[in-house]
Coordinates of C-alpha atoms in Angstrom, one line a residue:
Chain N
M905 CA 134.1 119.4 116.7
S906 CA 133.8 123.0 118.0
G907 CA 131.1 125.5 119.2
G908 CA 131.1 127.5 115.9
D909 CA 129.5 127.2 112.5
Y910 CA 129.7 123.9 110.8
I911 CA 128.6 122.2 107.5
A912 CA 126.0 119.4 107.5
I913 CA 125.6 117.0 104.6
D914 CA 122.6 114.7 103.9
W915 CA 124.6 112.5 101.6
G916 CA 122.5 109.8 99.9
T917 CA 122.9 107.2 97.2
T918 CA 122.1 109.5 94.3
N919 CA 121.8 113.0 95.7
R920 CA 123.2 115.1 98.5
R921 CA 122.3 118.4 100.1
I922 CA 124.8 120.5 101.9
Y923 CA 123.8 123.0 104.7
L924 CA 125.8 125.8 106.1
M925 CA 124.7 125.8 109.7
R926 CA 125.2 128.6 112.3
A927 CA 126.2 127.5 115.8
D928 CA 122.6 128.0 117.0
G929 CA 121.2 125.7 114.4
L930 CA 120.1 128.3 111.8
V931 CA 120.5 127.2 108.2
V932 CA 122.5 130.1 106.6
R933 CA 122.3 128.4 103.1
S934 CA 121.9 125.0 101.4
E935 CA 122.7 123.5 98.1
R936 CA 121.6 120.3 96.4
D937 CA 123.4 118.3 93.7
D938 CA 123.6 114.9 92.3
R939 CA 126.9 114.0 93.7
G940 CA 125.6 111.1 95.7
V941 CA 127.8 108.2 96.7
L942 CA 127.3 106.3 93.5
A943 CA 128.8 109.2 91.6
M944 CA 131.8 109.3 93.9
S945 CA 134.9 107.1 94.0
A946 CA 136.2 106.2 97.5
M947 CA 139.4 108.1 96.7
A948 CA 137.5 111.4 95.8
Y949 CA 136.1 112.3 99.2
S950 CA 139.1 114.3 100.5
G951 CA 139.1 116.5 97.4
E952 CA 135.3 116.8 97.8
F953 CA 135.6 118.0 101.4
S954 CA 138.1 120.6 100.2
A955 CA 135.9 121.8 97.4
I956 CA 132.9 122.0 99.9
R957 CA 135.0 124.0 102.3
E958 CA 136.0 126.3 99.5
R959 CA 132.5 127.3 98.9
F960 CA 131.0 127.1 102.4
G961 CA 134.0 127.9 104.7
A962 CA 136.7 126.0 106.5
F963 CA 134.3 124.5 109.0
P964 CA 134.0 121.0 110.5
I965 CA 131.7 118.7 108.5
I966 CA 129.0 116.3 109.9
A967 CA 127.5 113.9 107.4
A968 CA 124.7 111.4 107.5
G969 CA 123.4 108.8 105.0
M970 CA 125.0 106.4 102.6
V971 CA 128.3 108.2 102.8
G972 CA 128.7 106.1 106.0
S973 CA 128.1 102.9 104.2
S974 CA 130.4 100.3 102.6
R975 CA 129.5 102.1 99.3
G976 CA 130.5 105.5 100.7
W977 CA 133.5 107.0 102.2
R978 CA 134.0 105.2 105.4
E979 CA 131.8 102.5 106.8
V980 CA 130.5 103.4 110.2
P981 CA 128.8 100.5 112.2
Y982 CA 125.1 100.6 112.6
C983 CA 123.5 101.5 116.0
S984 CA 120.6 99.1 117.1
A985 CA 117.0 100.1 117.3
P986 CA 115.2 100.9 119.6
I987 CA 117.4 104.0 119.8
E988 CA 117.1 107.6 121.1
L989 CA 118.9 110.7 119.7
S990 CA 121.5 110.9 122.4
T991 CA 122.7 107.3 121.8
L992 CA 122.9 107.9 118.1
A993 CA 124.9 111.2 118.9
E994 CA 127.3 109.2 121.1
M995 CA 128.2 107.0 118.1
V996 CA 128.9 109.8 115.7
T997 CA 132.5 108.9 114.5
D998 CA 135.4 111.2 113.9
C999 CA 136.8 110.0 110.6
G1000 CA 139.6 112.5 110.4
E1001 CA 140.0 115.5 108.2
N1002 CA 137.6 117.3 110.7
V1003 CA 134.7 115.2 109.2
F1004 CA 132.2 113.4 111.5
L1005 CA 129.9 110.7 110.3
V1006 CA 126.4 109.8 111.8
P1007 CA 126.0 106.0 112.0
G1008 CA 123.0 104.3 110.6
V1009 CA 120.4 102.3 112.5
A1010 CA 119.8 98.5 112.3
Q1011 CA 117.0 96.3 113.5
R1012 CA 118.4 92.9 114.2
V1013 CA 115.2 91.0 114.3
V1014 CA 115.0 87.6 112.3
G1015 CA 112.5 88.0 109.5
H1016 CA 112.3 91.8 110.0
A1017 CA 115.9 92.6 109.8
D1018 CA 116.3 96.1 108.5
V1019 CA 118.8 99.0 108.0
M1020 CA 118.7 102.7 107.3
R1021 CA 121.2 105.5 106.9
G1022 CA 120.0 109.2 106.9
E1023 CA 116.3 108.7 107.5
E1024 CA 116.8 108.6 111.3
V1025 CA 118.2 112.1 111.2
Q1026 CA 115.1 113.5 109.7
V1027 CA 112.9 111.7 112.2
F1028 CA 114.8 112.9 115.2
G1029 CA 114.8 116.4 113.7
A1030 CA 111.0 116.5 113.3
L1031 CA 110.8 115.4 117.0
A1032 CA 113.4 117.9 118.1
A1033 CA 111.8 120.8 116.3
G1034 CA 108.5 120.0 117.9
L1035 CA 106.9 119.3 114.4
V1036 CA 105.5 115.9 115.6
P1037 CA 104.4 114.4 119.0
E1038 CA 106.7 111.9 120.7
D1039 CA 104.7 109.0 119.5
G1040 CA 103.8 108.3 115.8
L1041 CA 104.4 106.8 112.6
F1042 CA 106.6 108.3 109.9
C1043 CA 106.5 107.5 106.2
Q1044 CA 109.5 108.4 104.0
P1045 CA 108.7 107.4 100.4
G1046 CA 111.4 107.0 97.6
T1047 CA 113.1 104.2 95.9
H1048 CA 112.8 102.4 99.2
N1049 CA 110.0 103.6 101.5
K1050 CA 110.9 103.7 105.2
W1051 CA 108.2 103.3 107.8
I1052 CA 109.5 104.4 111.2
K1053 CA 107.6 104.0 114.4
V1054 CA 108.4 106.4 117.2
S1055 CA 107.4 106.0 120.9
G1056 CA 108.4 108.4 123.6
G1057 CA 110.7 110.2 121.2
R1058 CA 112.7 107.0 120.5
I1059 CA 112.8 105.1 117.2
E1060 CA 111.2 101.8 118.1
T1061 CA 110.9 99.8 114.9
F1062 CA 111.1 100.4 111.2
A1063 CA 110.5 98.7 108.0
T1064 CA 111.8 99.3 104.4
A1065 CA 109.5 98.7 101.5
M1066 CA 111.0 98.3 98.0
T1067 CA 108.0 99.9 96.5
G1068 CA 109.7 102.4 94.3
E1069 CA 112.3 100.1 93.1
L1070 CA 109.7 97.5 92.2
Y1071 CA 107.8 100.1 90.1
S1072 CA 111.0 101.0 88.3
L1073 CA 111.9 97.4 87.6
L1074 CA 108.3 96.7 86.2
R1075 CA 108.4 99.9 84.1
Q1076 CA 111.8 99.2 82.7
H1077 CA 112.4 95.6 82.4
S1078 CA 109.0 93.6 82.7
I1079 CA 106.2 92.4 80.5
L1080 CA 104.2 95.4 81.8
S1081 CA 106.8 97.8 80.4
E1082 CA 105.0 98.5 77.2
M1083 CA 101.9 99.3 79.2
I1084 CA 103.5 101.6 81.8
V1085 CA 103.7 105.0 79.9
G1086 CA 103.8 108.4 81.4
E1087 CA 103.9 109.2 85.1
P1088 CA 101.4 107.9 87.7
A1089 CA 98.9 110.4 88.9
I1090 CA 95.9 110.6 91.3
G1091 CA 92.7 109.8 89.5
P1092 CA 90.4 106.9 88.8
A1093 CA 93.1 104.4 87.7
F1094 CA 95.3 105.1 90.7
S1095 CA 92.2 104.7 93.0
A1096 CA 91.3 101.5 91.2
G1097 CA 94.9 100.2 92.0
L1098 CA 94.5 101.1 95.7
K1099 CA 91.1 99.3 95.8
R1100 CA 92.4 96.2 94.1
S1101 CA 95.4 95.9 96.4
R1102 CA 93.3 96.4 99.5
A1103 CA 90.7 93.8 98.4
A1104 CA 93.2 90.9 98.4
C1105 CA 96.6 90.1 99.5
D1106 CA 97.8 88.9 96.0
L1107 CA 100.1 91.6 94.6
V1108 CA 102.0 89.1 92.4
T1109 CA 98.7 88.2 90.7
A1110 CA 97.1 91.8 90.8
L1111 CA 100.0 93.2 88.8
F1112 CA 99.3 90.9 85.8
S1113 CA 95.7 92.2 85.7
A1114 CA 97.1 95.5 84.5
R1115 CA 98.4 93.9 81.3
A1116 CA 95.4 91.7 80.7
S1117 CA 93.0 94.7 81.3
C1118 CA 94.9 96.6 78.5
L1119 CA 95.0 93.5 76.2
L1120 CA 91.2 93.0 76.7
G1121 CA 90.3 96.7 76.2
L1122 CA 89.0 97.0 79.8
M1123 CA 91.6 99.7 80.5
D1124 CA 93.2 102.3 78.3
R1125 CA 97.0 102.0 78.2
S1126 CA 97.3 105.6 79.6
E1127 CA 95.8 104.3 82.7
A1128 CA 98.3 101.5 83.4
A1129 CA 101.0 103.5 85.0
S1130 CA 98.7 104.9 87.6
Y1131 CA 97.0 101.5 88.1
V1132 CA 100.2 99.7 88.8
S1133 CA 101.4 102.5 91.0
G1134 CA 98.2 102.4 92.9
M1135 CA 98.5 98.6 93.5
L1136 CA 102.2 98.9 94.7
I1137 CA 101.7 101.9 97.0
G1138 CA 98.4 100.5 98.1
S1139 CA 100.0 97.1 98.9
D1140 CA 102.7 99.0 100.7
V1141 CA 100.3 101.0 102.9
A1142 CA 97.9 98.2 103.4
A1143 CA 100.7 96.1 104.9
R1144 CA 100.9 98.5 107.8
N1145 CA 98.3 97.6 110.5
D1146 CA 98.6 100.8 112.5
I1147 CA 97.4 103.4 110.0
D1148 CA 93.5 103.3 110.3
G1149 CA 92.4 106.2 112.6
N1150 CA 95.9 107.5 113.0
D1151 CA 98.2 110.3 111.8
V1152 CA 101.0 109.4 109.5
F1153 CA 103.9 111.9 109.3
L1154 CA 104.8 112.1 105.7
L1155 CA 108.4 113.2 104.9
A1156 CA 108.1 113.7 101.2
S1157 CA 107.2 116.4 98.7
G1158 CA 105.9 116.5 95.1
S1159 CA 103.8 114.0 93.3
L1160 CA 105.1 111.0 95.3
A1161 CA 104.0 112.7 98.5
A1162 CA 100.5 113.2 96.8
L1163 CA 100.2 109.5 95.8
Y1164 CA 101.2 108.3 99.3
A1165 CA 98.8 110.8 100.9
Q1166 CA 96.0 109.4 98.9
A1167 CA 96.9 105.8 99.8
I1168 CA 97.1 106.7 103.4
E1169 CA 93.8 108.3 103.4
Y1170 CA 92.3 105.3 101.6
A1171 CA 93.6 103.2 104.5
G1172 CA 91.8 105.4 107.1
G1173 CA 94.9 107.4 108.2
R1174 CA 95.5 111.2 108.3
T1175 CA 98.5 112.5 106.5
V1176 CA 100.6 115.2 108.2
P1177 CA 103.1 116.6 105.7
I1178 CA 106.5 117.3 107.3
D1179 CA 109.2 119.3 105.7
S1180 CA 112.1 116.8 105.2
Q1181 CA 114.8 119.5 104.7
A1182 CA 113.8 121.4 107.9
S1183 CA 113.6 118.0 109.6
F1184 CA 117.2 117.1 108.6
A1185 CA 118.6 120.5 109.7
A1186 CA 117.0 120.2 113.1
G1187 CA 118.0 116.6 113.5
I1188 CA 121.6 117.1 112.5
H1189 CA 121.9 120.2 114.7
A1190 CA 120.5 118.2 117.8
I1191 CA 122.9 115.4 117.0
W1192 CA 125.8 117.9 116.6
E1193 CA 125.0 119.6 119.9
S1194 CA 124.4 116.4 121.8
A1195 CA 127.8 115.0 120.5
Q1196 CA 129.7 118.1 121.7
Chain Z
M1326 CA 91.6 69.0 58.9
S1327 CA 91.3 65.2 58.2
G1328 CA 91.0 62.0 59.9
G1329 CA 94.6 60.8 59.6
D1330 CA 97.8 61.6 61.4
Y1331 CA 98.5 65.3 62.3
I1332 CA 101.2 67.5 63.9
A1333 CA 100.5 69.2 67.2
I1334 CA 102.7 72.1 68.4
D1335 CA 102.8 73.6 72.0
W1336 CA 104.3 76.9 70.8
G1337 CA 105.1 79.2 73.6
T1338 CA 107.1 82.5 74.2
T1339 CA 110.6 81.0 74.4
N1340 CA 110.2 77.3 73.6
R1341 CA 108.0 74.9 71.5
R1342 CA 107.3 71.2 71.6
I1343 CA 106.2 69.5 68.3
Y1344 CA 104.3 66.2 68.5
L1345 CA 103.7 63.8 65.7
M1346 CA 100.2 62.5 66.5
R1347 CA 98.5 59.3 65.3
A1348 CA 94.8 59.6 64.3
D1349 CA 93.9 57.8 67.5
G1350 CA 95.9 60.3 69.7
L1351 CA 99.0 58.3 70.3
V1352 CA 102.1 60.4 70.3
V1353 CA 104.5 58.8 67.8
R1354 CA 107.4 61.1 68.6
S1355 CA 108.1 64.7 69.9
E1356 CA 110.8 67.2 69.7
R1357 CA 111.5 70.3 71.8
D1358 CA 113.5 73.3 70.8
D1359 CA 114.0 77.0 71.6
R1360 CA 112.2 78.4 68.5
G1361 CA 109.5 80.1 70.6
V1362 CA 107.6 83.0 69.1
L1363 CA 110.3 85.5 70.4
A1364 CA 112.9 83.8 68.2
M1365 CA 110.6 84.0 65.1
S1366 CA 109.8 86.8 62.7
A1367 CA 106.2 87.0 61.6
M1368 CA 107.4 86.3 58.1
A1369 CA 109.3 83.1 59.0
Y1370 CA 106.3 81.0 59.9
S1371 CA 105.5 79.6 56.3
G1372 CA 109.1 78.4 56.0
E1373 CA 108.9 76.9 59.5
F1374 CA 105.8 74.9 58.7
S1375 CA 107.6 73.5 55.7
A1376 CA 110.7 72.6 57.7
I1377 CA 108.4 70.9 60.3
R1378 CA 106.6 69.0 57.7
E1379 CA 109.9 67.9 56.1
R1380 CA 110.9 66.3 59.4
F1381 CA 107.5 65.0 60.6
G1382 CA 105.5 64.4 57.4
A1383 CA 103.1 66.5 55.2
F1384 CA 100.3 66.5 57.8
P1385 CA 97.9 69.2 59.0
I1386 CA 99.2 71.2 62.0
I1387 CA 97.3 72.4 65.0
A1388 CA 99.1 74.8 67.3
A1389 CA 98.4 76.3 70.7
G1390 CA 100.1 78.9 72.8
M1391 CA 101.6 82.4 72.0
V1392 CA 101.8 81.5 68.3
G1393 CA 98.2 82.7 68.3
S1394 CA 99.0 86.0 69.9
S1395 CA 99.9 89.4 68.5
R1396 CA 103.5 88.5 69.0
G1397 CA 103.1 85.2 67.1
W1398 CA 102.0 84.2 63.7
R1399 CA 98.3 85.2 63.6
E1400 CA 96.3 86.7 66.3
V1401 CA 93.4 84.5 67.2
P1402 CA 90.8 86.2 69.4
Y1403 CA 90.4 84.9 72.9
C1404 CA 87.5 82.7 74.1
S1405 CA 85.9 83.9 77.4
A1406 CA 86.0 81.8 80.6
P1407 CA 84.1 80.1 82.0
I1408 CA 84.6 77.7 79.0
E1409 CA 84.4 74.0 78.2
L1410 CA 86.6 72.1 75.8
S1411 CA 83.9 71.8 73.1
T1412 CA 83.5 75.6 72.9
L1413 CA 87.3 76.1 72.7
A1414 CA 87.3 73.5 69.9
E1415 CA 84.6 75.3 68.0
M1416 CA 86.8 78.4 68.0
V1417 CA 90.0 76.7 66.5
T1418 CA 90.7 78.8 63.5
D1419 CA 91.8 77.7 60.1
C1420 CA 94.7 80.1 59.3
G1421 CA 95.5 78.7 55.8
E1422 CA 98.5 76.5 54.9
N1423 CA 96.7 73.6 56.6
V1424 CA 97.5 75.1 59.9
F1425 CA 94.9 75.5 62.6
L1426 CA 95.3 77.7 65.7
V1427 CA 93.7 77.1 69.2
P1428 CA 92.4 80.4 70.7
G1429 CA 93.5 81.5 74.0
V1430 CA 91.2 82.1 77.0
A1431 CA 90.3 85.5 78.5
Q1432 CA 88.6 86.4 81.8
R1433 CA 86.9 89.8 81.4
V1434 CA 86.4 90.6 85.0
V1435 CA 87.3 94.1 86.1
G1436 CA 90.2 93.9 88.6
H1437 CA 90.7 90.2 87.7
A1438 CA 91.2 90.5 84.1
D1439 CA 93.4 87.7 82.8
V1440 CA 94.5 85.9 79.7
M1441 CA 96.2 82.7 78.8
R1442 CA 97.4 80.9 75.7
G1443 CA 98.3 77.2 75.8
E1444 CA 97.8 76.4 79.4
E1445 CA 94.1 75.7 78.8
V1446 CA 95.0 72.8 76.5
Q1447 CA 97.1 71.1 79.3
V1448 CA 94.2 71.5 81.7
F1449 CA 91.6 70.1 79.3
G1450 CA 94.0 67.3 78.5
A1451 CA 94.5 66.2 82.1
L1452 CA 90.7 66.2 82.4
A1453 CA 90.2 64.2 79.1
A1454 CA 92.9 61.7 80.0
G1455 CA 91.2 61.1 83.4
L1456 CA 94.4 62.2 85.2
V1457 CA 92.3 64.5 87.5
P1458 CA 88.7 64.8 88.7
E1459 CA 86.2 67.3 87.1
D1460 CA 86.7 69.7 90.0
G1461 CA 90.0 71.0 91.1
L1462 CA 92.7 73.6 91.2
F1463 CA 95.6 73.5 88.7
C1464 CA 99.0 75.3 89.3
Q1465 CA 101.3 75.9 86.2
P1466 CA 104.5 77.6 87.5
G1467 CA 106.9 79.4 85.1
T1468 CA 107.8 83.0 84.3
H1469 CA 104.1 83.5 85.0
N1470 CA 102.4 81.0 87.2
K1471 CA 98.8 80.2 86.2
W1472 CA 96.2 79.0 88.8
I1473 CA 93.3 77.5 87.0
K1474 CA 90.1 76.5 88.8
V1475 CA 88.0 73.7 87.1
S1476 CA 84.5 72.9 88.0
G1477 CA 82.4 70.1 86.2
G1478 CA 85.2 69.8 83.6
R1479 CA 85.0 73.4 82.7
I1480 CA 87.6 76.1 83.3
E1481 CA 85.7 78.5 85.6
T1482 CA 88.3 81.2 86.7
F1483 CA 92.0 81.6 86.5
A1484 CA 94.7 84.0 87.7
T1485 CA 98.3 84.7 86.5
A1486 CA 100.9 85.5 89.1
M1487 CA 104.1 87.1 87.9
T1488 CA 106.1 85.2 90.4
G1489 CA 108.9 83.9 88.2
E1490 CA 109.3 87.2 86.4
L1491 CA 109.6 89.2 89.7
Y1492 CA 112.3 86.7 90.9
S1493 CA 114.3 87.3 87.6
L1494 CA 113.8 91.1 87.9
L1495 CA 115.1 91.1 91.5
R1496 CA 118.0 88.8 90.6
Q1497 CA 119.1 90.7 87.6
H1498 CA 118.3 94.3 88.3
S1499 CA 117.6 95.1 91.9
I1500 CA 119.5 96.0 95.0
L1501 CA 119.0 92.4 96.0
S1502 CA 121.1 91.2 92.9
E1503 CA 124.4 91.0 94.7
M1504 CA 122.8 88.7 97.4
I1505 CA 120.9 86.5 95.0
V1506 CA 123.6 84.0 94.0
G1507 CA 123.0 80.4 92.9
E1508 CA 119.7 78.6 92.4
P1509 CA 116.9 78.5 95.0
A1510 CA 116.5 75.1 96.6
I1511 CA 114.5 73.4 99.2
G1512 CA 116.0 73.8 102.8
P1513 CA 115.8 76.0 105.8
A1514 CA 116.2 79.3 103.9
F1515 CA 113.4 78.5 101.6
S1516 CA 111.2 77.5 104.5
A1517 CA 112.0 80.7 106.3
G1518 CA 110.9 82.6 103.3
L1519 CA 107.7 80.6 103.1
K1520 CA 107.0 81.3 106.8
R1521 CA 107.9 85.0 106.4
S1522 CA 105.5 85.5 103.5
R1523 CA 102.7 83.7 105.3
A1524 CA 103.1 85.6 108.6
A1525 CA 102.2 88.9 107.0
C1526 CA 100.8 90.3 103.7
D1527 CA 103.8 92.6 103.2
L1528 CA 105.9 91.2 100.3
V1529 CA 107.3 94.6 99.3
T1530 CA 108.7 95.0 102.8
A1531 CA 109.7 91.4 103.4
L1532 CA 111.9 91.3 100.3
F1533 CA 114.2 94.0 101.7
S1534 CA 114.7 92.0 104.9
A1535 CA 116.8 89.6 102.7
R1536 CA 119.3 92.3 102.0
A1537 CA 119.3 93.6 105.6
S1538 CA 119.6 90.0 107.0
C1539 CA 122.8 89.6 104.8
L1540 CA 124.3 93.0 105.7
L1541 CA 123.8 92.4 109.4
G1542 CA 125.2 88.9 109.3
L1543 CA 121.9 87.2 110.3
M1544 CA 121.8 85.3 107.0
D1545 CA 124.6 83.9 104.9
R1546 CA 124.6 85.3 101.3
S1547 CA 124.3 81.7 100.0
E1548 CA 120.9 81.5 101.6
A1549 CA 119.4 84.6 100.0
A1550 CA 118.3 83.1 96.7
S1551 CA 116.2 80.5 98.5
Y1552 CA 114.9 82.9 101.1
V1553 CA 113.7 85.4 98.3
S1554 CA 112.2 82.5 96.3
G1555 CA 110.4 81.2 99.4
M1556 CA 108.9 84.6 100.0
L1557 CA 107.8 85.1 96.4
I1558 CA 106.4 81.6 96.0
G1559 CA 105.1 81.6 99.4
S1560 CA 103.2 84.8 98.8
D1561 CA 101.9 83.5 95.4
V1562 CA 100.5 80.4 97.1
A1563 CA 99.2 82.2 100.3
A1564 CA 97.1 84.5 98.0
R1565 CA 95.0 81.5 97.1
N1566 CA 92.2 80.9 99.6
D1567 CA 91.2 77.5 98.3
I1568 CA 94.4 75.3 98.9
D1569 CA 94.1 74.3 102.6
G1570 CA 92.8 70.8 102.7
N1571 CA 92.6 70.4 99.0
D1572 CA 94.4 68.8 96.1
V1573 CA 96.5 71.0 93.8
F1574 CA 97.2 69.6 90.4
L1575 CA 100.7 70.6 89.7
L1576 CA 101.7 70.8 86.0
A1577 CA 105.4 71.2 86.3
S1578 CA 108.6 69.2 86.6
G1579 CA 112.0 69.8 88.1
S1580 CA 113.2 72.1 90.8
L1581 CA 110.5 74.6 90.2
A1582 CA 107.9 71.8 90.8
A1583 CA 109.7 70.8 94.0
L1584 CA 109.7 74.4 95.4
Y1585 CA 105.9 74.8 94.5
A1586 CA 105.1 71.5 96.0
Q1587 CA 106.8 72.5 99.2
A1588 CA 104.9 75.8 99.3
I1589 CA 101.5 74.2 98.6
E1590 CA 102.2 71.6 101.3
Y1591 CA 103.1 74.5 103.7
A1592 CA 99.7 76.1 102.9
G1593 CA 97.9 72.9 103.9
G1594 CA 97.4 71.6 100.4
R1595 CA 98.2 68.2 98.8
T1596 CA 100.2 68.3 95.6
V1597 CA 99.3 65.9 92.8
P1598 CA 101.9 66.0 90.1
I1599 CA 100.6 65.9 86.6
D1600 CA 102.6 65.3 83.4
S1601 CA 102.3 68.4 81.4
Q1602 CA 103.4 66.8 78.1
A1603 CA 101.0 64.0 78.4
S1604 CA 98.3 66.5 79.2
F1605 CA 99.0 68.7 76.3
A1606 CA 98.9 65.6 74.0
A1607 CA 95.7 64.5 75.4
G1608 CA 94.2 68.0 75.3
I1609 CA 95.2 68.9 71.8
H1610 CA 93.9 65.5 70.6
A1611 CA 90.6 66.1 72.3
I1612 CA 90.4 69.5 70.8
W1613 CA 91.4 68.1 67.4
E1614 CA 88.7 65.4 67.5
S1615 CA 86.1 67.8 68.8
A1616 CA 86.8 70.3 65.9
Q1617 CA 86.5 67.7 63.2

């Protein structure tokens, strides 16, 4: 590492975003592409680092996310939650080639075992940038939604919900496939799904009601995608017992953010949208500085 | 219809079972194969009836199950629950070729819309044969598990849980696929799944703990199939609020029956195994006689 400019990469499963960082933490420019770890072979990383340096400059690289998993370039062991930023920064690993990897975080609790790689950087960044108070609940929807509970500026506990993946499975491969057409959107069908999931803890039963409702003409097929999405997201949100009356810091954008905001509001929470790119940049810079 | 021997078919999505019935309801012989409706084209049924009559005799045929759906031979409209056997029998439809189809049952309740085709015959049969009292709860596990509530010998309400299908989706297509190896079985991992699902209403979160537990070495990969199955079946059973202290009539056999029996016992219920073939035969005969 050095005290000059550097390159930071949020390197996920399917996408990555590369940031050229000034020594003081200012983002000079950034670039997003679909060269996530699933698109890379383990052998390809050295060439990739060279290509990145050709475009961004011959700077040190610090990367977080699935690039540090067994499916990525080098497997960096998880740190254990509860964890604060300085501990995570101490565990940043020099992997050679002037490339440093941020470890993921593990929760070693029987029945609530969990892992994450990358999301912790955004959370620490939102804290470091003063975008959020030192205590709060973060929600990071996606294929896997992460709920991260922060206390005193420290990540205390977290939980991964397979909400997005279940929706994809149901849309692509299940008996509901023929009903799930178009994209889910806010409206009466999504609200009905939220309501249905909150009324009873019976997701595996509730899901089939989407099919039966269409077959019996109680619901138009154009509504099924939103209804199913409402049940899944509603079930995900309803499973948290700390939303009612509280702020939820939502690290997301676009239509998924809108759906989660609606579900959080329905559960009595207040959604505070947080910019996930700004959070990543602030987080990786705080880690970079702390690791010097 | 006539007062002599007849052929009864339990014709489902993937399998069917053909019974040669004596006029007094005795099963002379039966035969099971995999020529369910998904294996048939709509045009093939006439030839199929001829082939069946060549093997079993030139008798009238009464069939129940998905054969009466839009995916089967002829679509027979659903009857509405609550329903008693005589009403269902009145709606048996003469579809020509001396073949009669039993309608399915629909529950037209917003948020709890549901449909079934075939399961109702087994339930009415268990009642007609005196295998169960006039009030009770039936459980019919499979790709879709049916919970059927009977009161005064009448089907009152029912609910379909996509438990088996979700397990298949997770095993075949999800991020849990690599962990789910072998068949689920009763044991500590299955019990841990039951316990985990009962502790909190958070199935979409709990499922990911199977992956994290394996990654972190808290669980051996050989246990993941049973753990996931325990969470899914446990969640299915826990969603019923009428099991604790009550009998549950389980229309199933083999390993799936054993898993459900364990989950029902864990929820405080008493499992009463009921023979589903004997129930179908008794049910279709009661319908046949009532429809004369």
